[in-house]
Short mmCIF file of C-alpha atoms in Angstrom, two decimals:
data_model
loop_
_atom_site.label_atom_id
_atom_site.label_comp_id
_atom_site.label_asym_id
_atom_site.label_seq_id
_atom_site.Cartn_x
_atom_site.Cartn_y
_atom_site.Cartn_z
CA UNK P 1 -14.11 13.33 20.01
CA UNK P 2 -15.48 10.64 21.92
CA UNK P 3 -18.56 11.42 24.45
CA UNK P 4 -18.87 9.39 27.86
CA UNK P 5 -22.57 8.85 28.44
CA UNK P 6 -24.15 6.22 30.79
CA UNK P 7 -26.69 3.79 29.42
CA UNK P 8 -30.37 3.97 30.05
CA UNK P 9 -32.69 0.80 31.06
CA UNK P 10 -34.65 -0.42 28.78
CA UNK P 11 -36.76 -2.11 30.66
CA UNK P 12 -38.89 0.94 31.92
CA UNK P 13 -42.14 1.52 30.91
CA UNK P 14 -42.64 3.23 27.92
CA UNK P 15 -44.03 6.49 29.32
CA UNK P 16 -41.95 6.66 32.13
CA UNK P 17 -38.79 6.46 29.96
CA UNK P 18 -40.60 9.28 27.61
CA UNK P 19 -40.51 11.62 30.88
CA UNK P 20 -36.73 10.45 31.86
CA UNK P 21 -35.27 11.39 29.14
CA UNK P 22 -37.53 14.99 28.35
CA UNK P 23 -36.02 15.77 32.14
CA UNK P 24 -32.70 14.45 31.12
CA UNK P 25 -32.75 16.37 27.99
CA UNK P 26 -33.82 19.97 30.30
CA UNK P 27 -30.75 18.75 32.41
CA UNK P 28 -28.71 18.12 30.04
CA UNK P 29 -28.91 22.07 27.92
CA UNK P 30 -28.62 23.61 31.39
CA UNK P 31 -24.94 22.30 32.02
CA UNK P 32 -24.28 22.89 28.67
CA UNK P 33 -24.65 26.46 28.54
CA UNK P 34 -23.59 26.79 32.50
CA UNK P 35 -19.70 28.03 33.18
CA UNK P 36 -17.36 25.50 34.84
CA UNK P 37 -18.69 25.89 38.38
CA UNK P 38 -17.69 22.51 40.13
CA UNK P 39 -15.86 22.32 43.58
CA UNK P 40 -14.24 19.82 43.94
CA UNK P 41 -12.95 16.72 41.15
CA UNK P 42 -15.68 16.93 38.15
CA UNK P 43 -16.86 14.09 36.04
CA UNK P 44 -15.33 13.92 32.51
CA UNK P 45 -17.69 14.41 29.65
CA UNK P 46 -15.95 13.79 26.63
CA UNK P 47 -12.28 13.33 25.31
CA UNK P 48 -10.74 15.07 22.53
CA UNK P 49 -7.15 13.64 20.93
CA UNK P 50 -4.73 15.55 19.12
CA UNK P 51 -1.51 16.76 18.42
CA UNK P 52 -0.42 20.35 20.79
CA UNK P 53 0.33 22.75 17.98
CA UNK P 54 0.09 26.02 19.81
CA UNK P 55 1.17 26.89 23.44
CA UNK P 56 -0.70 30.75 23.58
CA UNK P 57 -0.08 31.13 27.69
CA UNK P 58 0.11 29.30 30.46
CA UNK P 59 -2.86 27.63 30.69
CA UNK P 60 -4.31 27.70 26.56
CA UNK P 61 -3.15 25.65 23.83
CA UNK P 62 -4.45 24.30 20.47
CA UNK P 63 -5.15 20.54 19.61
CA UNK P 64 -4.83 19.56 15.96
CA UNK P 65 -7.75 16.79 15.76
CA UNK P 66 -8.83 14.87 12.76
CA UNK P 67 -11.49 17.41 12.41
CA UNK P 68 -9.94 20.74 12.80
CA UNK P 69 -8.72 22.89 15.57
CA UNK P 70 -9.24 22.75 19.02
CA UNK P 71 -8.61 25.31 21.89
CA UNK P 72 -8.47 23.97 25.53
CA UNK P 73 -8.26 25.93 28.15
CA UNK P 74 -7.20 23.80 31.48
CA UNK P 75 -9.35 23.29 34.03
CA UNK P 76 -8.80 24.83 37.57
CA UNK P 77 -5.84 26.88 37.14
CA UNK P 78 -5.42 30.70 35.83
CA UNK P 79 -1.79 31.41 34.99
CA UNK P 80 -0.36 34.96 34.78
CA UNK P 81 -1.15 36.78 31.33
CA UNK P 82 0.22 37.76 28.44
CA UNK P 83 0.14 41.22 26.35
CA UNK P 84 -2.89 41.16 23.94
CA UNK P 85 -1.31 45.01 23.12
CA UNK P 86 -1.06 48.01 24.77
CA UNK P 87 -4.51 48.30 26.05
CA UNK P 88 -4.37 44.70 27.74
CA UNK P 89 -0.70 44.63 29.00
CA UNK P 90 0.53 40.93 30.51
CA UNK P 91 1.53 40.57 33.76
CA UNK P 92 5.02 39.66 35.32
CA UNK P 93 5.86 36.17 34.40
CA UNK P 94 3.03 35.65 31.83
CA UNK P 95 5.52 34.26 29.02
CA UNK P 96 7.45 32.54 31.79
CA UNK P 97 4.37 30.48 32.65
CA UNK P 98 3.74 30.54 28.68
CA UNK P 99 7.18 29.07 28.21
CA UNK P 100 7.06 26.26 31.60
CA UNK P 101 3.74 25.04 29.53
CA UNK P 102 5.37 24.68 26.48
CA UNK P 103 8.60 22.68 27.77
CA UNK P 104 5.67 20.23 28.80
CA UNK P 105 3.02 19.98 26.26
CA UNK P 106 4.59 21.44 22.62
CA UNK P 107 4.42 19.02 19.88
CA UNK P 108 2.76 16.15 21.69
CA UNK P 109 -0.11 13.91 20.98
CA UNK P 110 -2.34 13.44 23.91
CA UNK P 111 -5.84 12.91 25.16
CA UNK P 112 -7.47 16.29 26.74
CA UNK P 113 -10.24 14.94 29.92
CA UNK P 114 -13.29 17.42 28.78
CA UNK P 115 -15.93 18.79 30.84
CA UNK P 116 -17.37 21.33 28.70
CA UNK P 117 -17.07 24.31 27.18
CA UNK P 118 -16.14 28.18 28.58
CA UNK P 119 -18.01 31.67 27.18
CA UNK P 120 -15.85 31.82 24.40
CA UNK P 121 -15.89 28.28 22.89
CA UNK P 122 -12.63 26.46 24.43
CA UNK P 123 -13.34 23.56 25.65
CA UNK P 124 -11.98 23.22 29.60
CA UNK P 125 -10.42 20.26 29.87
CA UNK P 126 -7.47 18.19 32.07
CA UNK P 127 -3.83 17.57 30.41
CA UNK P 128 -2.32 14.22 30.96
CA UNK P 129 0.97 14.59 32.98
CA UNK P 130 3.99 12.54 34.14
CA UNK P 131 3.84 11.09 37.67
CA UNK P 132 0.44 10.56 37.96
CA UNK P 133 -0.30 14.54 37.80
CA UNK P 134 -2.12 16.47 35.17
CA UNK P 135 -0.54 19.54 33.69
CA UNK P 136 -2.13 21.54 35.41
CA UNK P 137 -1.10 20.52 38.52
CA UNK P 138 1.91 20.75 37.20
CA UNK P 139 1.72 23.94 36.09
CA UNK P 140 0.49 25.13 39.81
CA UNK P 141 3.50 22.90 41.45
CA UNK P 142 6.05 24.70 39.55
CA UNK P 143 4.69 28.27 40.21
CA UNK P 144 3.39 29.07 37.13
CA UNK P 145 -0.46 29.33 37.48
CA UNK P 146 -2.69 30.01 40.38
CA UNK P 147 -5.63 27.24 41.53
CA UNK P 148 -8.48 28.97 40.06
CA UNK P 149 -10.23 30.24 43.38
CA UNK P 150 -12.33 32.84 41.73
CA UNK P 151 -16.04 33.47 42.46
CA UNK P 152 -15.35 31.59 45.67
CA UNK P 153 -13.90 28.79 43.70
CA UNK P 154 -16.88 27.74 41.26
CA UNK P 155 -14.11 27.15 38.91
CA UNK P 156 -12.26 24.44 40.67
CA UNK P 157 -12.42 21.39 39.67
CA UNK P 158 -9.39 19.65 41.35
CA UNK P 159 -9.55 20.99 45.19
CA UNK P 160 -6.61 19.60 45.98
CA UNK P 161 -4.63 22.38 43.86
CA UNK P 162 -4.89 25.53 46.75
CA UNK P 163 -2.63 23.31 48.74
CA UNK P 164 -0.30 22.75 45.97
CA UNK P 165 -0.58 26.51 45.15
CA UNK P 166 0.84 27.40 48.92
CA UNK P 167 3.54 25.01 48.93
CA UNK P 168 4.82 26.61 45.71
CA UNK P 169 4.44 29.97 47.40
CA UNK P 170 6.18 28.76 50.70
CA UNK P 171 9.30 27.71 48.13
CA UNK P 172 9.23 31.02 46.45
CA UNK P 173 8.86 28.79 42.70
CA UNK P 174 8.35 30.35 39.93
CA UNK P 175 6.56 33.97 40.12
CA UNK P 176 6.58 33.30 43.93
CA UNK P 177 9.70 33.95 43.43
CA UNK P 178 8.62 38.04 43.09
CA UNK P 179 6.80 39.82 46.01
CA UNK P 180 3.09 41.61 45.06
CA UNK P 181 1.99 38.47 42.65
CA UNK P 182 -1.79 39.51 41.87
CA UNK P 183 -3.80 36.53 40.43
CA UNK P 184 -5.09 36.92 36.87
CA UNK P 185 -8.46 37.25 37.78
CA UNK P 186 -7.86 40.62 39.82
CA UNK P 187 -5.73 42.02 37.01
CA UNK P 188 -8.17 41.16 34.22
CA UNK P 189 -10.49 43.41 36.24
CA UNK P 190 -8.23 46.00 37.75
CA UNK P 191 -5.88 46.38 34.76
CA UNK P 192 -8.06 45.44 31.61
CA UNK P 193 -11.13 46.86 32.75
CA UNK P 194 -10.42 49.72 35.21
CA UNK P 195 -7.11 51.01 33.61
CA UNK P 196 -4.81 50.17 36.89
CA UNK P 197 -2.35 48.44 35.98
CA UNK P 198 0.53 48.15 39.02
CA UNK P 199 3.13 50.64 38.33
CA UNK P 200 6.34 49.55 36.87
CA UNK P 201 4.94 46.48 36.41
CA UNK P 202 6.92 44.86 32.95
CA UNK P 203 4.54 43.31 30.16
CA UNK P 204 4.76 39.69 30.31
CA UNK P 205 8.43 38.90 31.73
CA UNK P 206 10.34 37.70 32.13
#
């Protein structure tokens, strides 16, 4: 993993470089432990490089570094889920988007753009694409994952996806495709949590 820090002066005073860095160092633990709440493009922290060995759904895979196991979640996109059993039931298109991820990424050795890490320890990071785009742009341009407009979009990191998202839904790609799409975010809470799951919905297709 490689970490992208800027250098400091040296030529401060003593004291006065004592204080910068203790206020760096306060700044520094807050981020860490803060969820990705950037609008708009986010500076890169780190890289990690590795080979994609796992594809779980549409927007999680696993990196195979020289020093073990990675999972990355991508930044700024939620794509439809997949069944974790029959008390967390996927949602229409969740191993489509699983499977349009996979075509892309499966087997490849790439460099992940990191910005940190999410509640439970992936690290959130950009996918190097064809064209110019990222994955997950890709991923959004093909109609396979939402821009990640939660919480009044403290998630999104590349604004320039919600546009992307309605052209998508204007071409009826992908799960546009299907009328009553609910973003992940609303059935995580509506389905997972409050047991109201849409009716006739099928797990993860299709």
């Amino acid at each position: 993993m490689r970490v992208l820090f800027g250098r400091v002066g040296l030529a401060r005073p003593v004291a006065a470089l004592a204080c910068a860095l203790a206020g760096a160092g306060v700044a520094y633990l807050s981020a860490l432990h803060a969820p990705a709440r950037v609008n708009g493009a986010g500076s890169v922290i780190y890289e990690i490089y590795g080979r994609v060995v796992n594809v779980a759904d549409g927007d999680t895979i696993t990196l195979q570094t020289d020093e073990g196991q990675r999972r990355v979640r991508l930044a700024s996109i939620d794509a439809p889920e997949v069944g974790h059993g029959q008390v967390r039931p996927g949602q229409p298109f969740g191993q489509a988007a699983r499977k349009s991820l996979e075509a892309m990424v499966a087997g490849k050795t790439l460099t992940a753009l990191c910005y940190e890490k999410d509640q439970y320890a992936r690290d959130v990071c950009d996918l190097p694409g064809e064209g110019g785009h990222t994955v997950n742009w890709q991923q959004v341009e093909a109609g396979y994952a939402w821009a990640n407009t939660a919480r009044h979009g403290e998630y999104l990191r590349d604004t320039s996806l919600p546009a992307v998202e309605r052209k998508a839904r204007e071409q009826r790609k992908g799960l546009w495709a299907q009328a009553g799409a609910i973003a992940p975010w609303e059935w995580r809470y509506q389905c997972w949590n409050q047991g109201k799951c849409a009716a006739g919905a099928p797990a993860s297709s299709p």
